[in-house]
Structures are given as C-alpha cells and as structure tokens.
Tab-separated table of N, CA and C in Angstrom:
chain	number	residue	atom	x	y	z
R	10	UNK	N	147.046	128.825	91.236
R	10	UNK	CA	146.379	127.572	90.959
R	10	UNK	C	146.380	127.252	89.473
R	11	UNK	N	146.574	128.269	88.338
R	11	UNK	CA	146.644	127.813	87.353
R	11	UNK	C	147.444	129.465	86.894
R	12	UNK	N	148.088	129.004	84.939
R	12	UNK	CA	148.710	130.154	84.782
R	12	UNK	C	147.885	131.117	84.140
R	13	UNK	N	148.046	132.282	83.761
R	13	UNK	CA	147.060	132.906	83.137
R	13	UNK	C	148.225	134.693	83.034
R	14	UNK	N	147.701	135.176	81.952
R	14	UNK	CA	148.341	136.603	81.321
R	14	UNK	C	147.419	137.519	82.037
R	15	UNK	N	148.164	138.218	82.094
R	15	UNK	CA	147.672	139.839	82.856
R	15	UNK	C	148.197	140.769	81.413
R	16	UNK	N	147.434	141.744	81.048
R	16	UNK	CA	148.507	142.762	80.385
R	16	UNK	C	147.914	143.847	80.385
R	17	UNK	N	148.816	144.802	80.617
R	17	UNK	CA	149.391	146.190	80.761
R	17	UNK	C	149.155	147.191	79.628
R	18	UNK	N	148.082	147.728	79.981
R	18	UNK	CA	147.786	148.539	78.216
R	18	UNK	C	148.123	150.173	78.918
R	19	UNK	N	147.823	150.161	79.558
R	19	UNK	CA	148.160	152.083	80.260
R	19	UNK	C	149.476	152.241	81.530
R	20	UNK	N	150.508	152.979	80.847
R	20	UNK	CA	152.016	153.049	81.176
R	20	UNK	C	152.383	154.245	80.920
R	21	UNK	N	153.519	154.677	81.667
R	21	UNK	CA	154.372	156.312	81.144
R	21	UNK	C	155.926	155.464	80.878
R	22	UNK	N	156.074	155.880	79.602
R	22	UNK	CA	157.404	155.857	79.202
R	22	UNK	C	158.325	156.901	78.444
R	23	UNK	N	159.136	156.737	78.936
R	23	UNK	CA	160.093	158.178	78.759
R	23	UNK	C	161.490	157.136	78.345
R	24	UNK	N	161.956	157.859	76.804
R	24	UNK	CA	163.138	156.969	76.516
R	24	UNK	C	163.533	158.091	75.664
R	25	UNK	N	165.569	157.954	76.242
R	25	UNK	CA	166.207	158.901	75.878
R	25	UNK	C	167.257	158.852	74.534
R	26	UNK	N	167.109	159.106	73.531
R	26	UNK	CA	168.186	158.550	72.307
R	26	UNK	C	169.312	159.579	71.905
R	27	UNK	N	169.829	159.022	71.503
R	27	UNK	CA	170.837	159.691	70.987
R	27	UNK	C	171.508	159.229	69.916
R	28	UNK	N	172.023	160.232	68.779
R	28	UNK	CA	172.747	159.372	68.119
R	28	UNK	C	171.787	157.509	67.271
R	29	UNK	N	170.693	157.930	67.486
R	29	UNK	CA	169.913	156.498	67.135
R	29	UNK	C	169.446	155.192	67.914
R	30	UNK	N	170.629	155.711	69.280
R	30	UNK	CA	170.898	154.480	70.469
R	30	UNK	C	169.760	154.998	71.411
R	31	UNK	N	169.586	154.151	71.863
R	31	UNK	CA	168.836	154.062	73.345
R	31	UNK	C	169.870	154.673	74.596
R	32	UNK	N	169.899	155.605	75.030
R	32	UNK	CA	170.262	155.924	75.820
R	32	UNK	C	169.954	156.077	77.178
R	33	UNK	N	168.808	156.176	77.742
R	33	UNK	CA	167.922	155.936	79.127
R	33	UNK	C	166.548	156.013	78.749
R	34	UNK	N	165.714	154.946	79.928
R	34	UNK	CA	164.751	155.176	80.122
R	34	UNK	C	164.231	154.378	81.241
R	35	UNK	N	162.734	155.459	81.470
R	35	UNK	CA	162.003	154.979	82.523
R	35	UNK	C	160.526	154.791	82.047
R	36	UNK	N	160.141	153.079	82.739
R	36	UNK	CA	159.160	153.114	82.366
R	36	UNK	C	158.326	153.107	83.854
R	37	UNK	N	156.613	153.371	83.858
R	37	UNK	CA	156.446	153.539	85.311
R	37	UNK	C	154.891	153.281	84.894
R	38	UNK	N	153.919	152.520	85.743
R	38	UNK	CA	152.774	151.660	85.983
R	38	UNK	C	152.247	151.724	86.800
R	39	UNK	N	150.961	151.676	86.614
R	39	UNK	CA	150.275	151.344	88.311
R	39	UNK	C	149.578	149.945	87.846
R	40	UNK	N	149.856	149.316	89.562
R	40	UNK	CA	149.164	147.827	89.221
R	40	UNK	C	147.895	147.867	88.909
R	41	UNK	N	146.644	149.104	89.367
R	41	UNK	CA	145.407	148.563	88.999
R	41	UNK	C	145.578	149.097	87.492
R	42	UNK	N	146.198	149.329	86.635
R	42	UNK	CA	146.076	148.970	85.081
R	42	UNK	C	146.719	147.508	84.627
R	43	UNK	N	147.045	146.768	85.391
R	43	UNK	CA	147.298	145.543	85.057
R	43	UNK	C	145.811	145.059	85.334
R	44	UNK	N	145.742	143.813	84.028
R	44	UNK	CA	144.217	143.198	84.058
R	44	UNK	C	144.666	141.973	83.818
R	45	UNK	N	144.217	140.837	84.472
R	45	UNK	CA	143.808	139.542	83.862
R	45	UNK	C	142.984	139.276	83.505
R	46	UNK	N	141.527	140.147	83.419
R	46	UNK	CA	140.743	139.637	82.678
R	46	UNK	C	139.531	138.858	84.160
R	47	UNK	N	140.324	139.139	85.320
R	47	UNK	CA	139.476	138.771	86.307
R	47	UNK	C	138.945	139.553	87.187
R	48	UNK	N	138.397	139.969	87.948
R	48	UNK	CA	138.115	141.439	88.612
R	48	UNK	C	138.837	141.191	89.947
R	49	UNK	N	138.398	139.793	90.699
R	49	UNK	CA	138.495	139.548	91.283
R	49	UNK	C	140.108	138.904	92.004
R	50	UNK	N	140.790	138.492	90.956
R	50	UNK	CA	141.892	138.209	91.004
R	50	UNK	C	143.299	139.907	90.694
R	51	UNK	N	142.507	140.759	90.209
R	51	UNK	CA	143.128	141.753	90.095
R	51	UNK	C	142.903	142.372	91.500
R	52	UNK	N	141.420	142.285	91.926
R	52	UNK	CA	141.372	143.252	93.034
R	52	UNK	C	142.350	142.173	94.351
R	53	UNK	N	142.325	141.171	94.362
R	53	UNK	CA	143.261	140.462	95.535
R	53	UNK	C	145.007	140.689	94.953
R	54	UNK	N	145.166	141.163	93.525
R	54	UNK	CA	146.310	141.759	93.394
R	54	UNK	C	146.795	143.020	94.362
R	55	UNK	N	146.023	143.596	94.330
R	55	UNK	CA	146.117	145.323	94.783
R	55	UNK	C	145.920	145.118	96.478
R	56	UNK	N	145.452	143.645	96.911
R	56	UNK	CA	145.144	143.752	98.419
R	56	UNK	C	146.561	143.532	98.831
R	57	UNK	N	147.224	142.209	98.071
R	57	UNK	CA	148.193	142.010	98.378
R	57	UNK	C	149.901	142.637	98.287
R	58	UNK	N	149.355	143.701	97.093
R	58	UNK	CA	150.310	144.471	97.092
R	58	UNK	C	150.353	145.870	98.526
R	59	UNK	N	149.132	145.943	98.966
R	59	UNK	CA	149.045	146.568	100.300
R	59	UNK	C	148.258	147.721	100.030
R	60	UNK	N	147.097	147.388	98.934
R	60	UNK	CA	146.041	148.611	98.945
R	60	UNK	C	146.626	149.302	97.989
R	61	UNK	N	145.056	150.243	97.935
R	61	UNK	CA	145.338	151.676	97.336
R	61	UNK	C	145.626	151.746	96.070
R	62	UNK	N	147.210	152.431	95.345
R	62	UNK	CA	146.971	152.429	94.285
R	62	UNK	C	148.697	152.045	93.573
R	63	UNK	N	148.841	150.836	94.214
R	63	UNK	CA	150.510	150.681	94.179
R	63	UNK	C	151.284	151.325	92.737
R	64	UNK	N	152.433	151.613	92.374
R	64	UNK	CA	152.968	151.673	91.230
R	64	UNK	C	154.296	150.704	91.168
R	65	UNK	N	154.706	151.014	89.934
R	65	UNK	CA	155.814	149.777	89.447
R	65	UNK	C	156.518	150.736	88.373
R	66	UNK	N	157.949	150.940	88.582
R	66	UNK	CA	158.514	151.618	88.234
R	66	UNK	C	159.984	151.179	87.217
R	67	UNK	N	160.529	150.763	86.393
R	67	UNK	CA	161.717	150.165	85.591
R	67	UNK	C	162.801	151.687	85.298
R	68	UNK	N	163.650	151.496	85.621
R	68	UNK	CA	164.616	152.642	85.229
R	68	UNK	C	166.195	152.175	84.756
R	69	UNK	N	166.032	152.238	83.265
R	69	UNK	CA	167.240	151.592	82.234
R	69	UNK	C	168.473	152.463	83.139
R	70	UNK	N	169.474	150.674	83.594
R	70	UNK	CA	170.765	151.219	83.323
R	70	UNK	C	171.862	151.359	82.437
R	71	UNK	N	171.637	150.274	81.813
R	71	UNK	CA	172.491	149.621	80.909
R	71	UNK	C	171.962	149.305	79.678
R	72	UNK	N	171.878	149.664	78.483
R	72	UNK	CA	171.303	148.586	77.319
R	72	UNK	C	172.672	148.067	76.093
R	73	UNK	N	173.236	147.277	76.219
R	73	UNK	CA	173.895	147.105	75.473
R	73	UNK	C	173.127	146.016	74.144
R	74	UNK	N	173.608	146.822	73.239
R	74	UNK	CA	173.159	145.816	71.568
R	74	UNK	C	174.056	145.479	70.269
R	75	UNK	N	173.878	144.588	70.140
R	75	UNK	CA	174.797	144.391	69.008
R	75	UNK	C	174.041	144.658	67.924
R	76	UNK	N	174.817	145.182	66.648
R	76	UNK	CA	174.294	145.867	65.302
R	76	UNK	C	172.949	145.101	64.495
R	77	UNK	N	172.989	143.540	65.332
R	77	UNK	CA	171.862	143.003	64.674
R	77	UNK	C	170.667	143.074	65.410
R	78	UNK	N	170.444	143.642	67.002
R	78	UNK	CA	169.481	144.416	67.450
R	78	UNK	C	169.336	143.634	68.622
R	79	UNK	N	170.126	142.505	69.147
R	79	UNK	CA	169.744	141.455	70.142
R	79	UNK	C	171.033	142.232	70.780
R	80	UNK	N	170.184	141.956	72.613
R	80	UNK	CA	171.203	142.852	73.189
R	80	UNK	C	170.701	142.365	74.951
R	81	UNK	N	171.770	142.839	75.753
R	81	UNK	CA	170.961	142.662	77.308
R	81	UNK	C	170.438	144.301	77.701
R	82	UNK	N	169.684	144.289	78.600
R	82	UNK	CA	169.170	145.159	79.070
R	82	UNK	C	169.259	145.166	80.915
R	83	UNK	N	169.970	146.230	81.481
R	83	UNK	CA	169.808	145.902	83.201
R	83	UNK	C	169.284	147.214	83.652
R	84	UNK	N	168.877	147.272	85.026
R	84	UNK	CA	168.164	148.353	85.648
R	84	UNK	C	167.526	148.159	86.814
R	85	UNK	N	167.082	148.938	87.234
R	85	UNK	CA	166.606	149.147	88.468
R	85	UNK	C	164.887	148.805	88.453
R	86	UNK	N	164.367	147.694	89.026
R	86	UNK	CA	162.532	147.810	89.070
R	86	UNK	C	162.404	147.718	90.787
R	87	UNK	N	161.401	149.040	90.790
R	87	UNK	CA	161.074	149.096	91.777
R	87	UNK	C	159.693	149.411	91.859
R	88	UNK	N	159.392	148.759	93.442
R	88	UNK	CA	158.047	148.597	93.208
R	88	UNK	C	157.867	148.101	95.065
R	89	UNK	N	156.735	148.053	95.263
R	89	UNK	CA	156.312	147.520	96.718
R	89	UNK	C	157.269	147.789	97.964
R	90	UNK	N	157.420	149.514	97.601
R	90	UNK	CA	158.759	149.918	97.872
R	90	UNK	C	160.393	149.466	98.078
R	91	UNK	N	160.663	148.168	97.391
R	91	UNK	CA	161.706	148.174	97.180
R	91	UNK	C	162.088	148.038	95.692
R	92	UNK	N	163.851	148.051	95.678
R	92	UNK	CA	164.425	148.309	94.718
R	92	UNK	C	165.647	146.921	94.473
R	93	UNK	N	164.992	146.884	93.423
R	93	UNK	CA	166.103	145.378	92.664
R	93	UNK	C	166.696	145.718	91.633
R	94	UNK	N	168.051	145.223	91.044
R	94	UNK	CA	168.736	144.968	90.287
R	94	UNK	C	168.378	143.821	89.363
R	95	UNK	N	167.344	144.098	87.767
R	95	UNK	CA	167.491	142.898	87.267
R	95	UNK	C	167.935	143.282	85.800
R	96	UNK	N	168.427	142.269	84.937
R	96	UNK	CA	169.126	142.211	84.025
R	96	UNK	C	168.281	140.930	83.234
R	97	UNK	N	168.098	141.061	81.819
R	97	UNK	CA	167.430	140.148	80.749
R	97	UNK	C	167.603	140.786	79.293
R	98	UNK	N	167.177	139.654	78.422
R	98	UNK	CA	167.645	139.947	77.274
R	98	UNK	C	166.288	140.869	76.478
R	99	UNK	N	166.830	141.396	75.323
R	99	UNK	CA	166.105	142.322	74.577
R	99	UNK	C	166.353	142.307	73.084
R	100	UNK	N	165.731	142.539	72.492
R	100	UNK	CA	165.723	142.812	70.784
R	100	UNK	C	165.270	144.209	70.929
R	101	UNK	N	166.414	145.318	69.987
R	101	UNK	CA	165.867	146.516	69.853
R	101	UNK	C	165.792	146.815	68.201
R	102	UNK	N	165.327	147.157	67.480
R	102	UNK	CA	164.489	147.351	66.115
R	102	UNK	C	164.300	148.564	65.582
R	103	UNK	N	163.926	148.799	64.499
R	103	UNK	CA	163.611	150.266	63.984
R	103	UNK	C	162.403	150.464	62.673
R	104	UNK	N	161.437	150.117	63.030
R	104	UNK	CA	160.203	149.986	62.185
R	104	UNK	C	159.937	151.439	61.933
R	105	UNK	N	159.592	151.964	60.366
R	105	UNK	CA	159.280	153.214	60.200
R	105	UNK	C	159.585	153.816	61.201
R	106	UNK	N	160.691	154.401	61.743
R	106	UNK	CA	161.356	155.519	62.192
R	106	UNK	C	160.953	155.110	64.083
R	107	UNK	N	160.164	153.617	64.447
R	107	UNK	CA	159.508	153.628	65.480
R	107	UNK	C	160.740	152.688	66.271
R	108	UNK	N	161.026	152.774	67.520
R	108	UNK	CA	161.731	151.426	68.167
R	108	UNK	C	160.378	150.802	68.301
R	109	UNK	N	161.217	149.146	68.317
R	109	UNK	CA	160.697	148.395	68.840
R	109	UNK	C	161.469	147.210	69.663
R	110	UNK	N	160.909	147.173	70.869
R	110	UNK	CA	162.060	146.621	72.486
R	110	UNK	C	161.067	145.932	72.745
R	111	UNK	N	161.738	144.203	72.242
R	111	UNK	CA	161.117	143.218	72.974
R	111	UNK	C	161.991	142.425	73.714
R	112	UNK	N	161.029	141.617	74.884
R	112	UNK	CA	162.252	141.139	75.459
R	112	UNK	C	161.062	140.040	76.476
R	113	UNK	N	161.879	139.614	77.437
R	113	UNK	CA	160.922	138.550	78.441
R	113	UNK	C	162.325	137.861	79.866
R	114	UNK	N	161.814	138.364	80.561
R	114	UNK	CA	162.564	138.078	81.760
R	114	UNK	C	161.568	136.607	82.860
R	115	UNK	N	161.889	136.502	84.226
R	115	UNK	CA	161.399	136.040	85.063
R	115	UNK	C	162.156	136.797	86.216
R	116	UNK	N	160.933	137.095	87.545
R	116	UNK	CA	161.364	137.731	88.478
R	116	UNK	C	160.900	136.223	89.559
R	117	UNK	N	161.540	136.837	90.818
R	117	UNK	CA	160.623	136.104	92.231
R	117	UNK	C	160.475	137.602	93.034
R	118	UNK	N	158.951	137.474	93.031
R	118	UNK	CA	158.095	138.486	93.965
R	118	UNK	C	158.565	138.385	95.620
R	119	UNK	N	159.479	137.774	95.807
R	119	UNK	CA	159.930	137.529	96.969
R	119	UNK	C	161.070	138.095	97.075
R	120	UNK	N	162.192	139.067	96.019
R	120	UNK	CA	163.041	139.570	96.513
R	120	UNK	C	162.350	141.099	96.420
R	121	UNK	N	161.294	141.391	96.270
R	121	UNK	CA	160.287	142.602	96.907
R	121	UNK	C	159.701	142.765	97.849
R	122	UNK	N	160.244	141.695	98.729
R	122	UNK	CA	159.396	141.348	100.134
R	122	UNK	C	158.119	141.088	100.072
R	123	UNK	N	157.497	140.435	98.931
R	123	UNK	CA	155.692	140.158	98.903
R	123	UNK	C	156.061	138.792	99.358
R	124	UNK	N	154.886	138.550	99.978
R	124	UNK	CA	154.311	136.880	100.834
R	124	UNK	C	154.376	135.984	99.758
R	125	UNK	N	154.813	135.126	99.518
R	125	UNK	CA	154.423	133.829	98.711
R	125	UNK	C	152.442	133.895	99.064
R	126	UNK	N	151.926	133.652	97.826
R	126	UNK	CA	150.292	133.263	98.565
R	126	UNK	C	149.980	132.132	98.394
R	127	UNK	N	149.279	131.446	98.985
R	127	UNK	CA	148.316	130.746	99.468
R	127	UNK	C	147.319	131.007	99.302
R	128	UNK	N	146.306	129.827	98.455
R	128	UNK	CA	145.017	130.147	98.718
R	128	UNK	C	144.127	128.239	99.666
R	129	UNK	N	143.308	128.958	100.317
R	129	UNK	CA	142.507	127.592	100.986
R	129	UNK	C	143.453	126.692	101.723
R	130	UNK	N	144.852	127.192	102.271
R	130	UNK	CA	145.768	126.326	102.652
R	130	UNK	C	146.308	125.157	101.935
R	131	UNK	N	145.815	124.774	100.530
R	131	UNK	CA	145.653	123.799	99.356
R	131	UNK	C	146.873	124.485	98.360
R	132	UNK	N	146.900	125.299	98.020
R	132	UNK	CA	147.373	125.253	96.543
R	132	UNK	C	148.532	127.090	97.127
R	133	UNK	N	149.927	126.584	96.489
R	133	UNK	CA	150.557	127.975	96.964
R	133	UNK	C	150.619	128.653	95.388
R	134	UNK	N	150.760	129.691	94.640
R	134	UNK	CA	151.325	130.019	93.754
R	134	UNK	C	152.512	130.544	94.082
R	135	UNK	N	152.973	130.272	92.728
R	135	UNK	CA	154.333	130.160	92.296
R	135	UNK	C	154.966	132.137	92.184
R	136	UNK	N	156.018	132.026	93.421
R	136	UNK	CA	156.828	133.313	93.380
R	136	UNK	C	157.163	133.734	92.130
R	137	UNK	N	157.494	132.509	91.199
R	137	UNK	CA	158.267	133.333	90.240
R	137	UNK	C	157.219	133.983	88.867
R	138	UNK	N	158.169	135.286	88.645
R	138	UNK	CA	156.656	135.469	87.957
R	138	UNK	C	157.467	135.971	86.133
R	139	UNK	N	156.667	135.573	84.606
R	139	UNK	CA	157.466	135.376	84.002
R	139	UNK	C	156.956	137.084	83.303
R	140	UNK	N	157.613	137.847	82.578
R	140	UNK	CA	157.446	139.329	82.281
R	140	UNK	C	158.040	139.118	81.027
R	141	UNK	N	156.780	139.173	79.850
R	141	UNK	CA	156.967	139.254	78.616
R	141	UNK	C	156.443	141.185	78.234
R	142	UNK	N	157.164	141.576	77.397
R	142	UNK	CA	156.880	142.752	76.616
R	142	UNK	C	157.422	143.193	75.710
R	143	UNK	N	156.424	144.137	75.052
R	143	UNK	CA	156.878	144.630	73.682
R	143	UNK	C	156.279	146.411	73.476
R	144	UNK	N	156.977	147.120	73.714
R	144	UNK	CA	157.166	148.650	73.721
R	144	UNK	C	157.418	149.225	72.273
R	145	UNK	N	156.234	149.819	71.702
R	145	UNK	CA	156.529	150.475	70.624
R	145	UNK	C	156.849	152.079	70.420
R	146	UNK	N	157.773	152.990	70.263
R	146	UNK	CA	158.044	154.384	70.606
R	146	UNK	C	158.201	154.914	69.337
R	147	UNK	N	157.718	156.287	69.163
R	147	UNK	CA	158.243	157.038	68.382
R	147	UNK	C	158.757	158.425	68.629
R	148	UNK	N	159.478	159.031	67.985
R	148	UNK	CA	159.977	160.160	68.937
R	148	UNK	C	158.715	161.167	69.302
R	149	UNK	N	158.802	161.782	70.449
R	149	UNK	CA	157.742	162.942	70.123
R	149	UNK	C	158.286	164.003	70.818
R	150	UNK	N	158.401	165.368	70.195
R	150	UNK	CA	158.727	166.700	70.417
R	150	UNK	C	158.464	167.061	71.895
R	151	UNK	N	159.138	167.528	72.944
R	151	UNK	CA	158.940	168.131	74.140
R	151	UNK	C	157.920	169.100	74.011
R	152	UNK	N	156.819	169.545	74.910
R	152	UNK	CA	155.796	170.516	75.192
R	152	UNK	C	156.734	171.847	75.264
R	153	UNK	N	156.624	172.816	74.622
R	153	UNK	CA	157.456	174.238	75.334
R	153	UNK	C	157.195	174.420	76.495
R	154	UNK	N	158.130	174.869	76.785
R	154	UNK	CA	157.600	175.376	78.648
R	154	UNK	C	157.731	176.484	78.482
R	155	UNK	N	156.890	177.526	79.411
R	155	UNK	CA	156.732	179.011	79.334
R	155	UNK	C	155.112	178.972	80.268
C-alpha cells in the first residue's frame, strides 16, 4: 500500500580473496532480522514467508570488475526454498585495507513461488521488490582448529 525500507543489520558473510580480487562469497540472513521499523508488518513478513524462522541465502558466482571498481555481480539467492539465478551491477572499493561492495538490484518475489499479497481485497503490493546494499569487510584471520 505504500513504499517503505526494511534493513538488514545482522548477517553472516564469508568472502574469499585472492590476489586482492574477490573471489567467492556467501552471504546468508534470516528474515526475522529484517526490520521495517513495523512489528507488525515484519511479523506478516515471516507469516507469509511460511513461519518460523525463514533464511535467505546469496552465493557469488561470478564478480567481474573493471580496474575502476564498477563491475556485474551474478549468483545464486536462495531462499523460500527455492533457488534463482540473479545478476546486477556492483561497485567494489578498497577503503583502508576494507572492501567496500555496493550495488542495488530488483527481484519479483514471484519467481520464489511467494503469493503476490493482497491486503482487504483493495490494494495488491507490488511483486517486485527493489534490494539496495552496501557490505563493508575486512580481512579477519581463521579461528585455529584443534
């Protein structure tokens, strides 16, 4: 019925470099850390995603960049147990020794098999949904194992 930001402050990301490049990564979410700021509109998030405690999962296939840091990015997001192929653009960066990967796509929640909704038989919202972000990393040392 109207637009409004959700954002995502608690995430696991795992990104693989090499050589300075981005080489893989996975990023992985659960929807109840997505907030709009509504309780109520989050908790009819989580109904409609089918309960419980859904997750949302991104796994880099591809990042190609050119030397000035603008580049596409494709991969696998999966989520509401299925799995899509999407591809969008990215800026990758190097602030004090940190990446920084911004970028902004649009999905339709409908090639995940979720319902278009309806609310009051009045007003449908809109499948497509627009995915702005900005990921800041720095390297950090593996835990020993033993």
């Amino acid at each position: 019925t109207k637009n409004f930001t959700a954002h995502l402050d608690a995430y696991d990301a795992k990104v693989m470099e090499d050589t300075g490049k981005i080489k893989s990564a996975v990023f992985t979410f659960k929807f109840t850390d997505l907030k709009s700021g509504n309780t109520t509109r989050d908790a009819d998030m989580i109904e409609w995603l089918g309960g419980g405690s859904p997750e949302g999962r991104f796994e880099l296939g591809n990042l190609a960049v050119t030397p000035n840091g603008i580049g596409q990015a494709s991969g696998r997001l999966i989520f509401h147990g299925v799995t899509e192929r999407i591809e969008f653009p990215v800026t990758v960066t190097r602030e004090d020794g940190a990446f920084v990967i911004t970028g902004e796509t649009t999905i339709d929640h409908r090639n995940w098999k979720l319902k278009v909704i309806r609310k009051a038989f009045l007003f449908t919202v809109d499948p497509e949904v627009r995915i702005r972000f900005k990921v800041t990393g720095t390297q950090v040392d593996e835990p020993a194992k033993g």
